[in-house]
Amino acid sequence: MATSGSLIRVTGLKKYYNKGAIKALDDVTVDINRGDVMVVIGPSGSGKSTFLRSLNLLEAPTDGSIVFDGVDITKSHVKTAEGKTVRLNIDEHRQKMGMVFQHFNLFPHKTILENMTLAPIKVRHMSQAQAEEKALTLLERVGLKDRAGAYPIQLSGGQKQRVAIVRALAMEPEVMLFDEPTSALDPEMVGEVLDVMKGLAREGMTMVVVTHEMGFAREVGSRVLFMADGKLLEQGSPENIFSNPQHPRLQDFLSKVL
Amino acid sequence: MNVSKAGFEAVFQYSGMFKEGMLCTIYLSFFTVILGFVLALVLAVMRMSDIRPLRFLALDHQGRLREQGFLFALSRINPVSFIATVYVEIFRATPLLVQLFIVYQVLFHKDVINLPAVTVLGFVKLNRFLPGVVALALNSGAYVSEIIRAGIQSVEGGQTEAARSLGLTQGQNMRYIVLPQAIKNILPAIGNEFVTIIKESAVTFTIGVADLMAAVKAAQAGSFRILEPLLVVAALYFCLTFPTSKIIAHFERRMRRGDKR
């Protein structure tokens, strides 16, 4: 698998509603390499979020394939190394893909620490002490160690999103998916969340980020995808996308947001 | 009609009957709650199930999903959910008293299910008590299943998405994320239902269950007092329902920890 740097290979991904009348994703093909910080931009309703949510099958695609770590996770059955056909266990693959949502989706009935240790304990079978130690280390990193015993409602939006990020990191994922992580935040809290994401990018984490933060895309992105009407219209380095846009839709979009 | 001390003293002659009646009402409610809740869980799971035996009809000859038409409609039929829905609607739309009589006079008719005339739990007549419990539970199950279903569906979809994205299975998601939040949401409604069962169990007196109402009848007939036995029984029902709702309110507060700032 390590032959190419490709971690996720998306081929011909389609997501149709109403018998193809609505094409949320229309034939999207893209390679996500290890260490990539891929930023997905585009007008609302362009299919950015649908694309991201398809990557860990929160949306079931109508057609196309998503090969993650050498396994096509859109198929219901896979061949093992011994050549046996077994049922694909999507939970195994989701463990390796951390996801951060626009609305945080912390578990309100659990403390911050419990939010972070639940999956490591129940899914990865870590001991509680081990999981808590790891969680506290991660919380310290985002400056929230002293809030470990608090409930999510006691935190600000920015703090919640930082917790959501380290909750996903606690599973030691191979890729982090961000679905408009700063869109639901008050403006003064956007920076603290972006800082955490920048830190992750510097450490070499593979990231796919759907965002309206063009500054982040330009500064941190290693590649930028532009989507509109469910199609991937243009991709390239941040310099190319922002300084030398080719597609008229992209030029139009940038003229409105920059 | 006046209330007198002598009247209450006459009623106290029958305190033994009131005690047994009270115990009988407690037993009735207790078994109804348990049986009704189990039935409600089964009904709720049935209604939320996704069992569609004709699902294959949704695929056309090219293997694509149909999105309209007769075959599409057929492919969506879920008999398990349909049966549960019909059950719930019928039991919510007919009087409890009618259901009770049908259960007692038809289902537990001696030609269908013949219960022996034995006494259980000290003084409870099984052939009256059991039909009463069954009827109350069948009725309560219909209501509680709707409460459970609404509770599960009231938990935001984002919670499930977050849980599944962390690699939790559907079962783990239900157990650790959805159900704890659902139970917190439905606890007030469930508590109400428990209190309702205690009060509604009074109708079983009409099929000869020796509950609190039966004690009232006996006390009225024996003491020639009408009002005092009724006041006593009202007070006794209050003593049962008021603490029940307080206990549930206590648990509700305990589960609201995550909501407080």
XYZ file of C-alpha atoms in Angstrom:
519
model
C 0.000 0.000 0.000
C 2.859 2.306 0.735
C 3.936 2.117 -2.890
C 2.230 5.401 -3.629
C 1.564 8.108 -1.095
C -2.144 7.746 -1.754
C -4.136 7.212 1.445
C -7.622 7.695 0.032
C -8.348 7.217 -3.652
C -11.771 8.466 -4.669
C -12.929 7.405 -8.136
C -16.091 8.471 -9.946
C -17.949 9.234 -6.727
C -21.632 9.997 -7.279
C -24.456 10.781 -4.914
C -27.868 11.253 -6.499
C -31.213 12.121 -4.984
C -34.629 11.856 -6.650
C -33.509 9.510 -9.388
C -30.619 11.668 -10.447
C -32.642 14.886 -10.533
C -30.369 16.207 -7.810
C -26.700 15.426 -8.177
C -25.082 16.185 -4.835
C -21.879 14.582 -6.076
C -21.299 14.236 -9.783
C -18.351 12.061 -10.723
C -15.706 13.236 -8.278
C -12.269 11.686 -8.659
C -9.400 12.677 -6.388
C -6.378 11.216 -4.619
C -5.641 12.165 -1.044
C -2.034 11.514 -0.169
C -0.453 10.981 3.217
C 0.437 14.310 4.774
C -1.889 16.240 2.485
C -3.855 19.127 3.903
C -6.609 19.162 1.352
C -8.926 22.125 1.632
C -12.309 21.913 -0.094
C -13.929 25.224 -0.992
C -17.014 26.185 -2.953
C -20.393 27.871 -2.707
C -22.978 26.370 -0.344
C -24.851 23.428 -1.833
C -21.838 22.573 -3.963
C -21.450 19.097 -2.460
C -18.403 19.814 -0.283
C -19.924 18.372 2.869
C -21.491 15.456 1.015
C -18.060 14.654 -0.400
C -16.445 14.765 3.040
C -19.200 12.726 4.666
C -18.953 10.129 1.923
C -15.310 9.517 2.802
C -16.299 7.674 5.990
C -19.658 6.562 4.582
C -21.841 8.764 6.765
C -23.416 9.299 3.333
C -23.743 6.189 1.209
C -22.651 7.071 -2.325
C -24.845 6.105 -5.282
C -21.857 5.039 -7.346
C -18.079 5.150 -7.426
C -15.376 3.797 -5.169
C -13.405 4.997 -2.173
C -10.213 3.050 -1.612
C -8.894 3.727 1.883
C -5.676 2.025 2.932
C -6.043 -0.311 -0.034
C -9.624 -1.376 0.761
C -12.651 -0.255 -1.244
C -14.957 0.716 1.592
C -17.971 1.226 -0.675
C -18.196 -2.526 -1.241
C -20.130 -4.669 1.201
C -17.591 -7.492 0.974
C -13.811 -7.527 0.731
C -11.150 -10.113 -0.012
C -8.692 -10.803 2.788
C -4.986 -11.460 2.296
C -5.731 -15.220 2.309
C -8.198 -14.695 -0.519
C -11.271 -15.246 1.594
C -14.285 -13.002 1.056
C -15.533 -11.415 4.256
C -18.064 -8.781 5.121
C -16.583 -5.307 5.213
C -16.553 -3.900 8.722
C -16.988 -0.178 8.211
C -16.479 0.511 11.933
C -12.857 -0.629 11.617
C -12.241 1.956 8.912
C -14.101 4.728 10.654
C -11.792 4.321 13.662
C -8.943 5.385 11.416
C -10.778 8.460 10.137
C -11.322 11.145 12.733
C -14.173 13.508 12.041
C -14.930 16.990 13.332
C -18.400 18.451 12.769
C -19.729 21.956 12.332
C -21.873 21.596 15.439
C -19.214 19.794 17.525
C -21.528 16.879 18.433
C -19.966 16.339 21.836
C -21.923 13.884 23.973
C -23.815 16.177 26.376
C -24.383 13.523 29.049
C -20.678 12.767 29.417
C -17.852 14.854 30.829
C -15.075 16.087 28.558
C -12.834 13.280 29.776
C -15.574 10.677 29.239
C -16.224 12.065 25.757
C -12.584 11.444 24.962
C -12.113 8.042 26.570
C -15.344 6.325 25.468
C -14.222 5.211 22.029
C -10.615 4.336 23.021
C -11.966 2.138 25.836
C -14.940 0.548 24.048
C -13.538 0.314 20.536
C -9.769 0.025 20.991
C -10.027 -1.747 24.337
C -7.585 0.532 26.121
C -7.589 0.404 29.891
C -9.347 3.299 31.537
C -6.119 4.605 33.085
C -4.335 4.448 29.747
C -7.188 6.181 27.929
C -7.453 8.904 30.553
C -3.727 9.557 30.499
C -3.823 9.927 26.738
C -6.904 12.162 26.899
C -5.318 14.440 29.484
C -2.148 14.766 27.401
C -4.246 15.768 24.398
C -6.352 18.172 26.461
C -3.211 19.797 27.799
C -2.093 20.341 24.250
C -5.207 22.394 23.471
C -5.088 24.145 26.835
C -8.174 22.497 28.307
C -6.730 20.055 30.812
C -8.409 21.881 33.702
C -11.832 21.376 32.060
C -11.570 17.558 31.945
C -14.334 17.122 34.521
C -16.695 19.671 32.977
C -19.745 18.870 30.878
C -19.875 20.139 27.263
C -22.564 22.717 28.046
C -20.154 24.442 30.418
C -17.734 25.153 27.562
C -17.660 27.905 24.969
C -18.062 27.035 21.299
C -14.358 27.326 20.625
C -13.540 25.108 23.592
C -16.118 22.537 22.459
C -14.598 22.390 19.011
C -11.090 21.997 20.430
C -12.389 19.103 22.545
C -14.082 17.605 19.475
C -10.758 17.702 17.640
C -8.789 15.982 20.398
C -11.646 13.499 20.918
C -11.100 12.383 17.332
C -7.312 12.431 17.807
C -7.607 10.130 20.818
C -8.390 7.313 18.371
C -5.052 7.951 16.632
C -6.622 8.318 13.191
C -4.702 8.244 9.940
C -6.721 11.085 8.510
C -8.805 13.867 10.003
C -11.978 15.072 8.271
C -13.182 18.567 9.147
C -16.720 19.578 8.139
C -16.868 23.384 8.359
C -15.313 23.321 11.833
C -15.475 27.071 12.380
C -18.812 27.905 10.722
C -20.867 27.661 13.908
C -18.401 29.664 16.021
C -18.504 33.245 17.176
C -15.882 35.203 15.220
C -13.563 35.676 18.196
C -13.341 31.906 18.679
C -12.431 30.977 15.126
C -8.739 31.679 15.686
C -8.258 29.290 18.595
C -9.730 26.399 16.574
C -7.753 27.225 13.432
C -4.576 27.354 15.555
C -5.149 23.786 16.709
C -5.721 22.705 13.111
C -2.575 24.485 11.947
C -0.617 22.694 14.654
C -1.943 19.372 13.401
C -1.021 20.217 9.826
C 2.535 21.099 10.879
C 2.854 17.688 12.531
C 2.082 16.070 9.211
C -1.457 14.861 9.882
C -3.387 14.053 6.731
C -6.369 16.374 6.711
C -9.402 17.030 4.529
C -10.968 20.346 5.468
C -14.238 21.770 4.192
C -14.156 25.422 5.102
C -15.029 28.975 4.199
C -11.816 30.237 5.808
C -9.887 31.258 2.721
C -6.986 32.490 4.845
C -6.606 28.988 6.285
C -6.805 27.438 2.830
C -4.107 29.723 1.529
C -1.802 29.472 4.508
C -2.075 25.826 5.520
C -3.531 23.966 2.567
C -1.195 21.816 0.521
C -3.907 21.397 -2.109
C -7.182 23.182 -2.695
C -10.252 21.625 -4.343
C -12.964 23.833 -5.765
C -16.413 22.263 -6.015
C -19.646 23.589 -7.489
C -22.907 21.796 -8.356
C -21.498 18.507 -7.111
C -18.573 18.636 -9.518
C -14.898 18.993 -8.783
C -14.148 21.913 -11.104
C -10.586 22.796 -10.247
C -7.788 21.639 -8.004
C -4.282 22.796 -7.375
C -1.888 24.463 -5.017
C -3.239 27.398 -2.994
C -1.123 29.816 -5.078
C -2.605 28.529 -8.332
C -6.153 28.474 -7.069
C -6.119 31.891 -5.467
C -3.742 33.807 -7.729
C -4.404 32.167 -11.055
C -7.918 30.674 -11.102
C -8.900 29.131 -14.451
C -12.536 28.086 -14.250
C -15.046 30.954 -14.550
C -17.058 29.581 -11.619
C -13.956 29.707 -9.440
C -13.116 33.222 -10.591
C -16.687 34.254 -9.804
C -16.600 32.535 -6.409
C -13.296 34.096 -5.415
C -14.430 37.554 -6.471
C -17.264 37.203 -3.967
C -15.394 35.788 -0.991
C -12.034 37.505 -1.153
C -74.375 14.520 52.828
C -72.025 15.233 55.683
C -68.702 13.907 56.844
C -68.577 12.740 60.414
C -66.027 11.315 62.793
C -68.377 8.403 63.392
C -68.438 7.823 59.663
C -64.664 7.493 59.477
C -64.690 5.241 62.525
C -67.181 3.003 60.734
C -64.853 2.904 57.724
C -61.881 1.941 59.884
C -63.751 -1.276 60.687
C -62.773 -2.206 57.151
C -59.116 -1.170 57.380
C -58.034 -4.761 56.709
C -59.812 -4.657 53.339
C -58.291 -1.298 52.517
C -54.840 -2.667 53.342
C -55.323 -5.675 51.075
C -56.891 -3.439 48.433
C -53.917 -1.112 48.559
C -51.450 -3.992 48.250
C -53.493 -5.358 45.369
C -53.365 -2.005 43.585
C -49.587 -1.872 44.124
C -49.141 -5.412 42.744
C -51.376 -4.573 39.773
C -49.413 -1.433 38.951
C -46.040 -3.088 39.501
C -46.666 -6.043 37.196
C -48.383 -3.797 34.652
C -45.414 -1.434 34.527
C -42.926 -4.268 34.006
C -45.006 -6.183 31.466
C -46.080 -2.956 29.737
C -42.515 -1.674 29.475
C -41.226 -4.923 27.965
C -44.087 -4.870 25.465
C -43.386 -1.186 24.745
C -39.706 -1.875 24.037
C -40.640 -4.679 21.646
C -43.218 -2.472 19.902
C -40.808 0.466 19.647
C -38.074 -1.724 18.136
C -40.640 -3.228 15.733
C -41.809 0.208 14.618
C -38.288 1.471 14.051
C -37.148 -1.703 12.289
C -36.124 -1.708 8.665
C -37.320 -5.129 7.566
C -38.533 -4.990 3.990
C -38.903 -8.487 2.513
C -39.829 -7.099 -0.922
C -36.865 -4.729 -0.969
C -35.469 -6.413 -4.101
C -38.430 -5.022 -6.079
C -36.871 -1.575 -5.717
C -34.147 -2.569 -8.187
C -35.032 -2.362 -11.865
C -33.619 -4.800 -14.446
C -30.511 -2.669 -14.784
C -29.874 -2.892 -11.062
C -30.689 0.735 -10.375
C -32.869 1.921 -7.532
C -36.436 2.840 -8.449
C -37.743 5.923 -6.753
C -41.434 5.768 -7.590
C -44.203 3.512 -8.868
C -46.103 0.473 -7.681
C -43.089 -1.815 -7.327
C -41.275 0.886 -5.399
C -44.238 1.159 -3.023
C -44.271 -2.633 -2.591
C -40.546 -2.669 -1.870
C -41.059 -0.303 1.041
C -43.593 -2.466 2.895
C -42.361 -3.378 6.353
C -44.813 -5.929 7.821
C -43.170 -5.905 11.253
C -43.469 -2.164 11.616
C -46.977 -2.260 10.139
C -48.204 -4.772 12.717
C -46.786 -2.693 15.563
C -48.335 0.481 14.165
C -51.767 -1.138 13.831
C -51.490 -2.465 17.383
C -50.563 0.920 18.824
C -53.274 2.781 16.942
C -56.016 0.317 17.945
C -55.084 0.250 21.612
C -54.855 4.019 21.792
C -58.164 4.527 20.023
C -60.418 2.239 22.077
C -61.505 2.562 25.714
C -59.480 0.751 28.336
C -62.695 -0.587 29.846
C -63.627 -2.253 26.535
C -60.131 -3.744 26.242
C -60.372 -4.998 29.824
C -63.717 -6.714 29.183
C -62.481 -8.263 25.940
C -59.411 -9.633 27.688
C -61.386 -10.918 30.669
C -64.535 -12.214 28.981
C -63.053 -13.411 25.694
C -59.328 -14.110 26.038
C -59.580 -15.465 29.585
C -62.929 -17.199 28.980
C -62.787 -20.702 30.412
C -62.852 -22.168 26.901
C -59.812 -20.171 25.782
C -57.399 -19.633 28.655
C -58.747 -21.326 31.736
C -57.032 -19.981 34.834
C -57.304 -22.047 38.023
C -59.190 -20.359 40.858
C -56.156 -20.053 43.110
C -54.936 -17.359 45.468
C -51.477 -15.895 44.996
C -49.393 -13.381 46.968
C -51.465 -14.145 50.048
C -54.938 -13.001 49.047
C -54.946 -12.142 45.317
C -57.327 -14.162 43.148
C -55.306 -15.144 40.094
C -58.258 -15.617 37.715
C -59.280 -11.973 38.222
C -55.880 -10.401 38.813
C -54.034 -11.781 35.794
C -56.578 -10.661 33.170
C -56.473 -7.234 34.841
C -52.695 -7.039 34.568
C -52.702 -8.295 30.987
C -55.317 -5.749 29.872
C -53.590 -2.850 31.627
C -50.194 -3.869 30.222
C -51.504 -4.281 26.672
C -52.930 -0.776 26.907
C -49.972 0.836 28.629
C -47.493 -0.823 26.235
C -49.098 0.981 23.302
C -48.652 4.367 24.955
C -45.164 3.753 26.327
C -43.887 2.442 22.982
C -44.737 5.788 21.427
C -42.937 7.565 24.262
C -39.830 5.394 23.771
C -39.866 5.858 20.011
C -40.208 9.621 20.329
C -37.412 9.647 22.918
C -34.977 7.781 20.688
C -35.860 9.961 17.717
C -35.460 13.120 19.816
C -31.719 12.496 20.142
C -29.981 14.581 17.499
C -28.676 12.735 14.456
C -25.294 14.386 14.984
C -24.809 12.316 18.136
C -25.054 9.089 16.182
C -22.805 10.472 13.459
C -20.168 11.451 16.000
C -20.359 8.059 17.693
C -20.164 6.110 14.448
C -17.331 8.304 13.157
C -15.354 7.303 16.256
C -15.814 3.661 15.273
C -18.562 2.731 17.729
C -20.908 0.046 16.404
C -24.644 0.640 16.006
C -25.230 -1.285 19.244
C -22.590 0.628 21.209
C -23.995 3.882 19.865
C -27.470 2.920 21.128
C -26.202 1.784 24.507
C -23.729 4.525 25.386
C -24.928 7.548 23.416
C -28.547 7.403 22.249
C -30.398 5.523 25.001
C -28.947 7.456 27.974
C -30.020 10.714 26.326
C -33.367 9.263 25.191
C -34.186 7.996 28.691
C -33.424 11.416 30.122
C -35.791 12.967 27.586
C -38.630 10.522 28.174
C -38.388 10.156 31.949
C -41.090 12.765 32.704
C -43.481 11.122 30.240
C -42.709 7.628 31.579
C -43.239 8.879 35.122
C -46.608 10.239 34.115
C -47.478 6.892 32.608
C -46.592 5.053 35.860
C -48.824 7.395 37.828
C -51.581 6.930 35.255
C -51.340 3.155 35.598
C -51.795 3.351 39.377
C -54.943 5.400 38.897
C -56.328 3.502 35.902
C -55.856 0.169 37.652
C -59.078 1.110 39.466
C -61.085 -0.059 36.434
C -60.076 -3.679 37.139
C -62.524 -3.543 40.016
C -65.217 -4.018 37.342
C -63.979 -7.553 36.626
C -63.802 -8.392 40.298
C -60.202 -7.634 41.190
C -60.113 -6.940 44.923
C -58.236 -3.654 44.663
C -58.804 -0.395 46.544
C -62.092 0.250 44.770
C -63.408 -3.126 45.880
C -62.595 -2.157 49.465
C -64.609 1.047 48.997
C -67.609 -0.896 47.751
C -67.437 -3.264 50.725
C -67.017 -0.439 53.219
C -69.914 1.515 51.719
C -72.205 -1.495 51.791
C -71.262 -2.519 55.309
C -71.158 0.895 56.994
C -73.959 2.621 55.063
C -71.556 5.541 54.629
C -70.991 6.822 51.095
C -68.590 9.731 51.320
C -66.054 8.654 53.934
C -64.835 5.500 52.161
C -64.416 7.527 48.982
C -62.385 10.189 50.801
C -60.214 7.483 52.348
C -59.580 5.808 49.004
C -58.810 9.139 47.331
C -56.254 9.848 50.055
C -54.734 6.379 49.636
C -54.406 6.782 45.853
C -52.770 10.144 46.466
C -50.310 8.503 48.865
C -49.366 6.103 46.086
C -49.099 8.506 43.165
C -47.563 11.565 44.817
C -44.398 9.840 46.120
C -44.071 7.991 42.803
C -43.954 11.238 40.855
C -41.540 12.746 43.417
C -39.167 9.775 43.149
C -39.172 10.056 39.371
C -38.581 13.821 39.580
C -35.542 13.048 41.753
C -34.054 10.735 39.123
C -34.853 13.319 36.479
C -32.803 15.923 38.332
C -29.918 13.497 38.730
C -29.874 12.816 34.999
C -29.952 16.515 34.133
C -26.380 16.975 35.392
C -25.077 17.508 31.882
C -27.553 20.317 31.242
C -26.494 22.596 34.054
C -23.988 25.368 33.691
